[in-house]
PDB file of C-alpha atoms in Angstrom:
ATOM      1  CA  MET A  15       8.315  30.606 -92.846  1.00 47.00           C
ATOM      2  CA  ASP A  16       9.686  33.991 -92.018  1.00 50.00           C
ATOM      3  CA  THR A  17      12.078  34.811 -95.242  1.00 49.00           C
ATOM      4  CA  ARG A  18      13.416  37.841 -93.269  1.00 50.00           C
ATOM      5  CA  SER A  19      14.814  35.610 -90.388  1.00 52.00           C
ATOM      6  CA  THR A  20      16.069  33.324 -93.065  1.00 50.00           C
ATOM      7  CA  GLY A  21      17.886  35.881 -95.040  1.00 47.00           C
ATOM      8  CA  ALA A  22      19.265  37.245 -91.696  1.00 50.00           C
ATOM      9  CA  ARG A  23      20.656  33.734 -90.765  1.00 51.00           C
ATOM     10  CA  ASP A  24      22.115  33.331 -94.351  1.00 48.00           C
ATOM     11  CA  ASP A  25      23.958  37.028 -93.952  1.00 49.00           C
ATOM     12  CA  ASP A  26      24.883  36.079 -90.387  1.00 54.00           C
ATOM     13  CA  ALA A  27      26.519  32.703 -91.479  1.00 54.00           C
ATOM     14  CA  GLU A  28      28.341  34.417 -94.266  1.00 53.00           C
ATOM     15  CA  LEU A  29      29.658  37.055 -92.032  1.00 54.00           C
ATOM     16  CA  ALA A  30      31.065  34.680 -89.623  1.00 58.00           C
ATOM     17  CA  ALA A  31      32.552  32.703 -92.723  1.00 55.00           C
ATOM     18  CA  VAL A  32      34.283  35.774 -93.841  1.00 53.00           C
ATOM     19  CA  THR A  33      35.522  36.511 -90.114  1.00 59.00           C
ATOM     20  CA  ARG A  34      36.946  32.930 -90.017  1.00 58.00           C
ATOM     21  CA  GLU A  35      38.853  33.478 -93.226  1.00 54.00           C
ATOM     22  CA  LEU A  36      40.174  36.669 -92.252  1.00 54.00           C
ATOM     23  CA  GLY A  37      41.237  35.485 -88.720  1.00 56.00           C
ATOM     24  CA  HIS A  38      43.461  32.920 -90.061  1.00 57.00           C
ATOM     25  CA  ARG A  39      46.116  35.362 -90.951  1.00 51.00           C
ATOM     26  CA  ARG A  40      47.083  33.749 -94.180  1.00 54.00           C
ATOM     27  CA  TYR A  41      48.562  35.445 -96.951  1.00 53.00           C
ATOM     28  CA  ARG A  42      46.136  33.905 -99.455  1.00 56.00           C
ATOM     29  CA  LEU A  43      44.836  36.145-102.007  1.00 56.00           C
ATOM     30  CA  ARG A  44      41.141  34.382-102.461  1.00 59.00           C
ATOM     31  CA  PHE A  45      38.713  33.366 -99.901  1.00 57.00           C
ATOM     32  CA  ALA A  46      37.212  29.645 -99.857  1.00 57.00           C
ATOM     33  CA  PRO A  47      35.058  28.839-103.141  1.00 62.00           C
ATOM     34  CA  ASP A  48      32.046  29.057-101.595  1.00 63.00           C
ATOM     35  CA  LEU A  49      32.752  32.827-100.786  1.00 60.00           C
ATOM     36  CA  GLU A  50      35.143  34.056-103.493  1.00 57.00           C
ATOM     37  CA  ALA A  51      32.073  34.227-106.206  1.00 59.00           C
ATOM     38  CA  GLY A  52      30.100  36.350-104.154  1.00 59.00           C
ATOM     39  CA  TYR A  53      33.104  38.568-102.916  1.00 59.00           C
ATOM     40  CA  ARG A  54      34.213  39.136-106.595  1.00 63.00           C
ATOM     41  CA  ALA A  55      30.784  40.153-107.637  1.00 66.00           C
ATOM     42  CA  ASP A  56      30.331  42.740-104.637  1.00 69.00           C
ATOM     43  CA  GLN A  57      33.968  43.832-105.195  1.00 71.00           C
ATOM     44  CA  ASN A  58      33.656  44.261-109.108  1.00 77.00           C
ATOM     45  CA  GLY A  59      30.457  46.274-108.395  1.00 80.00           C
ATOM     46  CA  ARG A  60      31.997  48.786-105.982  1.00 87.00           C
ATOM     47  CA  ALA A  61      35.078  49.130-108.231  1.00 86.00           C
ATOM     48  CA  VAL A  62      32.955  50.180-111.157  1.00 91.00           C
ATOM     49  CA  SER A  63      30.948  52.420-109.071  1.00 91.00           C
ATOM     50  CA  ALA A  64      34.078  54.147-107.720  1.00 92.00           C
ATOM     51  CA  PHE A  65      35.898  54.652-110.798  1.00 94.00           C
ATOM     52  CA  ARG A  66      32.874  56.318-112.276  1.00 93.00           C
ATOM     53  CA  ARG A  67      33.957  59.003-109.744  1.00 91.00           C
ATOM     54  CA  THR A  68      37.430  58.657-109.771  1.00 93.00           C
ATOM     55  CA  GLY A  69      38.053  58.438-113.318  1.00 93.00           C
ATOM     56  CA  LEU A  70      37.869  62.301-114.092  1.00 94.00           C
ATOM     57  CA  PHE A  71      40.197  62.700-111.046  1.00 94.00           C
ATOM     58  CA  ILE A  72      42.667  60.203-112.879  1.00 95.00           C
ATOM     59  CA  LEU A  73      42.289  62.088-116.087  1.00 95.00           C
ATOM     60  CA  MET A  74      42.989  65.693-114.120  1.00 95.00           C
ATOM     61  CA  ILE A  75      46.307  64.085-113.073  1.00 93.00           C
ATOM     62  CA  TYR A  76      47.293  62.825-116.311  1.00 94.00           C
ATOM     63  CA  LEU A  77      46.314  66.191-117.790  1.00 95.00           C
ATOM     64  CA  LEU A  78      48.277  68.052-114.960  1.00 92.00           C
ATOM     65  CA  LEU A  79      51.485  65.961-115.399  1.00 90.00           C
ATOM     66  CA  SER A  80      51.318  66.053-119.226  1.00 92.00           C
ATOM     67  CA  SER A  81      51.163  69.809-119.265  1.00 91.00           C
ATOM     68  CA  GLY A  82      53.971  70.010-117.054  1.00 87.00           C
ATOM     69  CA  ILE A  83      56.010  67.805-118.849  1.00 88.00           C
ATOM     70  CA  TYR A  84      55.375  69.070-122.093  1.00 89.00           C
ATOM     71  CA  ALA A  85      56.545  72.784-120.589  1.00 88.00           C
ATOM     72  CA  LEU A  86      59.827  71.241-119.658  1.00 84.00           C
ATOM     73  CA  MET A  87      60.366  68.873-122.378  1.00 86.00           C
ATOM     74  CA  PRO A  88      63.326  69.669-125.081  1.00 85.00           C
ATOM     75  CA  ALA A  89      61.659  70.447-128.255  1.00 87.00           C
ATOM     76  CA  GLU A  90      63.291  67.838-130.025  1.00 88.00           C
ATOM     77  CA  ASP A  91      61.962  64.999-127.797  1.00 88.00           C
ATOM     78  CA  VAL A  92      58.179  66.421-127.707  1.00 90.00           C
ATOM     79  CA  GLY A  93      57.321  64.547-130.718  1.00 91.00           C
ATOM     80  CA  ARG A  94      58.580  61.130-129.611  1.00 90.00           C
ATOM     81  CA  TRP A  95      57.234  61.785-126.399  1.00 92.00           C
ATOM     82  CA  LEU A  96      53.369  62.712-127.461  1.00 92.00           C
ATOM     83  CA  SER A  97      53.376  59.899-129.847  1.00 93.00           C
ATOM     84  CA  LEU A  98      53.577  57.444-127.106  1.00 94.00           C
ATOM     85  CA  TYR A  99      52.337  59.166-123.991  1.00 94.00           C
ATOM     86  CA  GLY A 100      49.582  60.670-125.521  1.00 95.00           C
ATOM     87  CA  TRP A 101      47.783  57.476-126.026  1.00 96.00           C
ATOM     88  CA  VAL A 102      47.795  56.985-122.532  1.00 96.00           C
ATOM     89  CA  GLY A 103      45.150  60.046-122.268  1.00 96.00           C
ATOM     90  CA  VAL A 104      43.365  58.270-124.975  1.00 97.00           C
ATOM     91  CA  ILE A 105      42.982  55.072-123.133  1.00 97.00           C
ATOM     92  CA  ILE A 106      41.968  56.861-119.884  1.00 97.00           C
ATOM     93  CA  VAL A 107      38.972  58.620-121.787  1.00 97.00           C
ATOM     94  CA  VAL A 108      37.917  55.210-123.502  1.00 97.00           C
ATOM     95  CA  VAL A 109      37.867  53.245-120.032  1.00 96.00           C
ATOM     96  CA  MET A 110      36.136  56.041-118.264  1.00 96.00           C
ATOM     97  CA  ALA A 111      33.450  55.965-121.085  1.00 96.00           C
ATOM     98  CA  ALA A 112      33.262  51.908-120.764  1.00 95.00           C
ATOM     99  CA  SER A 113      32.689  52.530-116.979  1.00 94.00           C
ATOM    100  CA  HIS A 114      29.391  54.643-117.715  1.00 94.00           C
ATOM    101  CA  VAL A 115      28.052  51.502-119.867  1.00 94.00           C
ATOM    102  CA  ARG A 116      26.214  49.149-117.518  1.00 92.00           C
ATOM    103  CA  LEU A 117      26.557  46.311-120.064  1.00 92.00           C
ATOM    104  CA  PHE A 118      30.306  46.389-119.587  1.00 93.00           C
ATOM    105  CA  ASP A 119      30.043  46.218-115.694  1.00 91.00           C
ATOM    106  CA  ARG A 120      31.130  42.557-115.479  1.00 90.00           C
ATOM    107  CA  ALA A 121      34.115  42.978-117.931  1.00 93.00           C
ATOM    108  CA  TYR A 122      35.437  45.909-115.747  1.00 93.00           C
ATOM    109  CA  GLN A 123      38.562  43.936-114.374  1.00 92.00           C
ATOM    110  CA  TYR A 124      39.107  42.811-118.046  1.00 95.00           C
ATOM    111  CA  TYR A 125      39.262  46.382-119.799  1.00 95.00           C
ATOM    112  CA  ILE A 126      40.653  48.269-116.736  1.00 96.00           C
ATOM    113  CA  GLY A 127      43.052  45.587-116.549  1.00 95.00           C
ATOM    114  CA  THR A 128      43.976  45.868-120.302  1.00 97.00           C
ATOM    115  CA  GLY A 129      44.030  49.630-120.040  1.00 97.00           C
ATOM    116  CA  ALA A 130      46.384  49.538-117.324  1.00 96.00           C
ATOM    117  CA  PHE A 131      48.952  46.907-119.014  1.00 97.00           C
ATOM    118  CA  VAL A 132      48.958  49.186-122.501  1.00 97.00           C
ATOM    119  CA  SER A 133      49.517  52.350-120.321  1.00 96.00           C
ATOM    120  CA  VAL A 134      52.172  50.823-118.406  1.00 96.00           C
ATOM    121  CA  ALA A 135      54.090  49.755-121.371  1.00 96.00           C
ATOM    122  CA  LEU A 136      53.621  52.986-123.129  1.00 96.00           C
ATOM    123  CA  SER A 137      54.860  54.984-120.151  1.00 94.00           C
ATOM    124  CA  VAL A 138      57.931  52.921-119.873  1.00 94.00           C
ATOM    125  CA  ALA A 139      58.889  52.563-123.250  1.00 94.00           C
ATOM    126  CA  VAL A 140      58.674  56.546-123.638  1.00 93.00           C
ATOM    127  CA  THR A 141      61.532  56.588-121.152  1.00 91.00           C
ATOM    128  CA  GLY A 142      63.735  54.686-123.435  1.00 90.00           C
ATOM    129  CA  VAL A 143      62.974  56.538-126.651  1.00 91.00           C
ATOM    130  CA  VAL A 144      63.452  60.378-125.568  1.00 89.00           C
ATOM    131  CA  LYS A 145      67.064  61.287-126.111  1.00 82.00           C
ATOM    132  CA  HIS A 146      67.838  64.137-123.524  1.00 82.00           C
ATOM    133  CA  PRO A 147      68.256  63.019-119.628  1.00 80.00           C
ATOM    134  CA  GLU A 148      65.627  65.863-118.386  1.00 77.00           C
ATOM    135  CA  ALA A 149      63.276  64.274-120.678  1.00 79.00           C
ATOM    136  CA  ALA A 150      63.634  60.771-119.368  1.00 79.00           C
ATOM    137  CA  SER A 151      63.550  61.963-115.939  1.00 83.00           C
ATOM    138  CA  LEU A 152      60.196  63.814-116.279  1.00 82.00           C
ATOM    139  CA  THR A 153      58.608  60.669-117.885  1.00 86.00           C
ATOM    140  CA  ASN A 154      60.139  58.600-115.258  1.00 88.00           C
ATOM    141  CA  ALA A 155      58.523  60.446-112.427  1.00 87.00           C
ATOM    142  CA  ALA A 156      55.094  60.141-114.146  1.00 88.00           C
ATOM    143  CA  ILE A 157      55.181  56.455-114.135  1.00 92.00           C
ATOM    144  CA  MET A 158      55.249  56.536-110.170  1.00 92.00           C
ATOM    145  CA  TYR A 159      51.930  58.261-110.134  1.00 90.00           C
ATOM    146  CA  ALA A 160      50.528  55.808-112.614  1.00 92.00           C
ATOM    147  CA  MET A 161      51.585  52.657-110.740  1.00 94.00           C
ATOM    148  CA  VAL A 162      50.183  53.749-107.543  1.00 91.00           C
ATOM    149  CA  ILE A 163      46.773  54.874-109.157  1.00 93.00           C
ATOM    150  CA  ILE A 164      46.777  51.240-110.954  1.00 94.00           C
ATOM    151  CA  TYR A 165      47.392  49.393-107.979  1.00 92.00           C
ATOM    152  CA  ALA A 166      45.328  51.680-105.162  1.00 89.00           C
ATOM    153  CA  ILE A 167      42.710  53.635-107.138  1.00 90.00           C
ATOM    154  CA  CYS A 168      41.382  51.647-110.173  1.00 91.00           C
ATOM    155  CA  GLY A 169      39.844  48.962-108.110  1.00 88.00           C
ATOM    156  CA  LEU A 170      41.688  46.244-109.849  1.00 90.00           C
ATOM    157  CA  ARG A 171      41.964  42.797-107.847  1.00 86.00           C
ATOM    158  CA  PHE A 172      45.466  42.180-106.734  1.00 89.00           C
ATOM    159  CA  THR A 173      46.352  39.483-109.371  1.00 89.00           C
ATOM    160  CA  VAL A 174      45.019  41.593-112.162  1.00 92.00           C
ATOM    161  CA  ALA A 175      47.187  44.711-111.173  1.00 93.00           C
ATOM    162  CA  LEU A 176      50.045  42.666-110.587  1.00 94.00           C
ATOM    163  CA  VAL A 177      50.047  41.202-113.950  1.00 95.00           C
ATOM    164  CA  ALA A 178      49.168  44.654-115.682  1.00 96.00           C
ATOM    165  CA  GLY A 179      51.871  46.426-113.748  1.00 95.00           C
ATOM    166  CA  TRP A 180      54.639  43.860-114.238  1.00 96.00           C
ATOM    167  CA  CYS A 181      53.913  42.368-117.562  1.00 97.00           C
ATOM    168  CA  GLY A 182      53.187  46.196-118.842  1.00 96.00           C
ATOM    169  CA  GLY A 183      56.955  47.004-117.894  1.00 95.00           C
ATOM    170  CA  LEU A 184      58.351  44.144-119.523  1.00 95.00           C
ATOM    171  CA  ALA A 185      56.340  45.063-122.615  1.00 97.00           C
ATOM    172  CA  GLY A 186      57.222  49.028-122.485  1.00 95.00           C
ATOM    173  CA  GLU A 187      61.113  47.607-122.438  1.00 93.00           C
ATOM    174  CA  MET A 188      60.414  45.355-125.393  1.00 95.00           C
ATOM    175  CA  LEU A 189      58.497  48.178-127.274  1.00 96.00           C
ATOM    176  CA  ALA A 190      61.450  50.660-126.673  1.00 94.00           C
ATOM    177  CA  GLY A 191      63.933  48.254-128.064  1.00 93.00           C
ATOM    178  CA  LEU A 192      61.699  48.061-131.367  1.00 95.00           C
ATOM    179  CA  LEU A 193      61.478  51.747-131.536  1.00 93.00           C
ATOM    180  CA  GLY A 194      65.331  51.866-131.508  1.00 91.00           C
ATOM    181  CA  GLY A 195      65.487  52.964-127.755  1.00 89.00           C
ATOM    182  CA  ALA A 196      66.702  51.684-124.576  1.00 89.00           C
ATOM    183  CA  VAL A 197      65.230  51.768-121.386  1.00 89.00           C
ATOM    184  CA  ASP A 198      67.584  52.739-118.575  1.00 87.00           C
ATOM    185  CA  TRP A 199      67.099  50.305-115.880  1.00 85.00           C
ATOM    186  CA  LEU A 200      69.086  51.795-113.199  1.00 86.00           C
ATOM    187  CA  VAL A 201      66.787  54.972-113.121  1.00 87.00           C
ATOM    188  CA  LEU A 202      63.518  52.823-113.684  1.00 89.00           C
ATOM    189  CA  HIS A 203      64.272  50.807-110.736  1.00 87.00           C
ATOM    190  CA  ARG A 204      63.907  53.867-108.677  1.00 88.00           C
ATOM    191  CA  THR A 205      60.729  54.914-110.152  1.00 91.00           C
ATOM    192  CA  TYR A 206      58.782  52.329-111.408  1.00 93.00           C
ATOM    193  CA  THR A 207      60.039  49.451-109.719  1.00 92.00           C
ATOM    194  CA  GLY A 208      59.932  51.321-106.316  1.00 92.00           C
ATOM    195  CA  ALA A 209      56.307  52.561-106.904  1.00 93.00           C
ATOM    196  CA  SER A 210      55.209  49.125-108.297  1.00 94.00           C
ATOM    197  CA  LEU A 211      56.023  47.740-104.865  1.00 93.00           C
ATOM    198  CA  LEU A 212      54.659  50.541-102.994  1.00 91.00           C
ATOM    199  CA  GLY A 213      51.431  50.120-105.125  1.00 90.00           C
ATOM    200  CA  MET A 214      51.477  46.133-104.535  1.00 89.00           C
ATOM    201  CA  PHE A 215      51.458  46.745-100.500  1.00 87.00           C
ATOM    202  CA  LEU A 216      48.767  49.261-100.609  1.00 83.00           C
ATOM    203  CA  ALA A 217      46.709  46.911-102.950  1.00 80.00           C
ATOM    204  CA  TYR A 218      47.432  44.214-100.777  1.00 76.00           C
ATOM    205  CA  ILE A 219      46.382  45.569 -97.383  1.00 75.00           C
ATOM    206  CA  GLY A 220      43.476  47.261 -98.970  1.00 64.00           C
TER     207      GLY A 220
END
């Protein structure tokens, strides 16, 4: 038996099945069971490979934003801001390192999703902890970048990014309350909510 021709027929059959699924124009977030496992494995491998290249870019954006925020942040808010937002940088470095360990490749969605969740929670919480309006505006602006990165650059599956983004925001509000602060949702809706919806759209069509 010609194994090459058999493999080619299998590939053609799988491609035809995927084409049929995409042609149905349904708003479902998964393929049929016989295709979903293969798709997840392939997507996860591509996501890990891409993050090994884009992780440094994400860290550079974080450092650029942080340096700008630090330069403009009122002195009395610097400590409160850094005590929370500084951990976002630590998370980025940790997940960058994890992405280069092949043993963790299969867990990519879990550790990036967890890192995204904690990063969003800290980013939202810090907006309610800083006191000056200028400080809150600066930290709110940084959230917009974070949400687009989580949805569009990290390679998370749509549902994982959805949970990390929205649950992270809820956790951030709770954390701000525990720390004696309060999140201004009128402002946050114009940054966090808007950027989340944009990110969801980019992730869904991607």
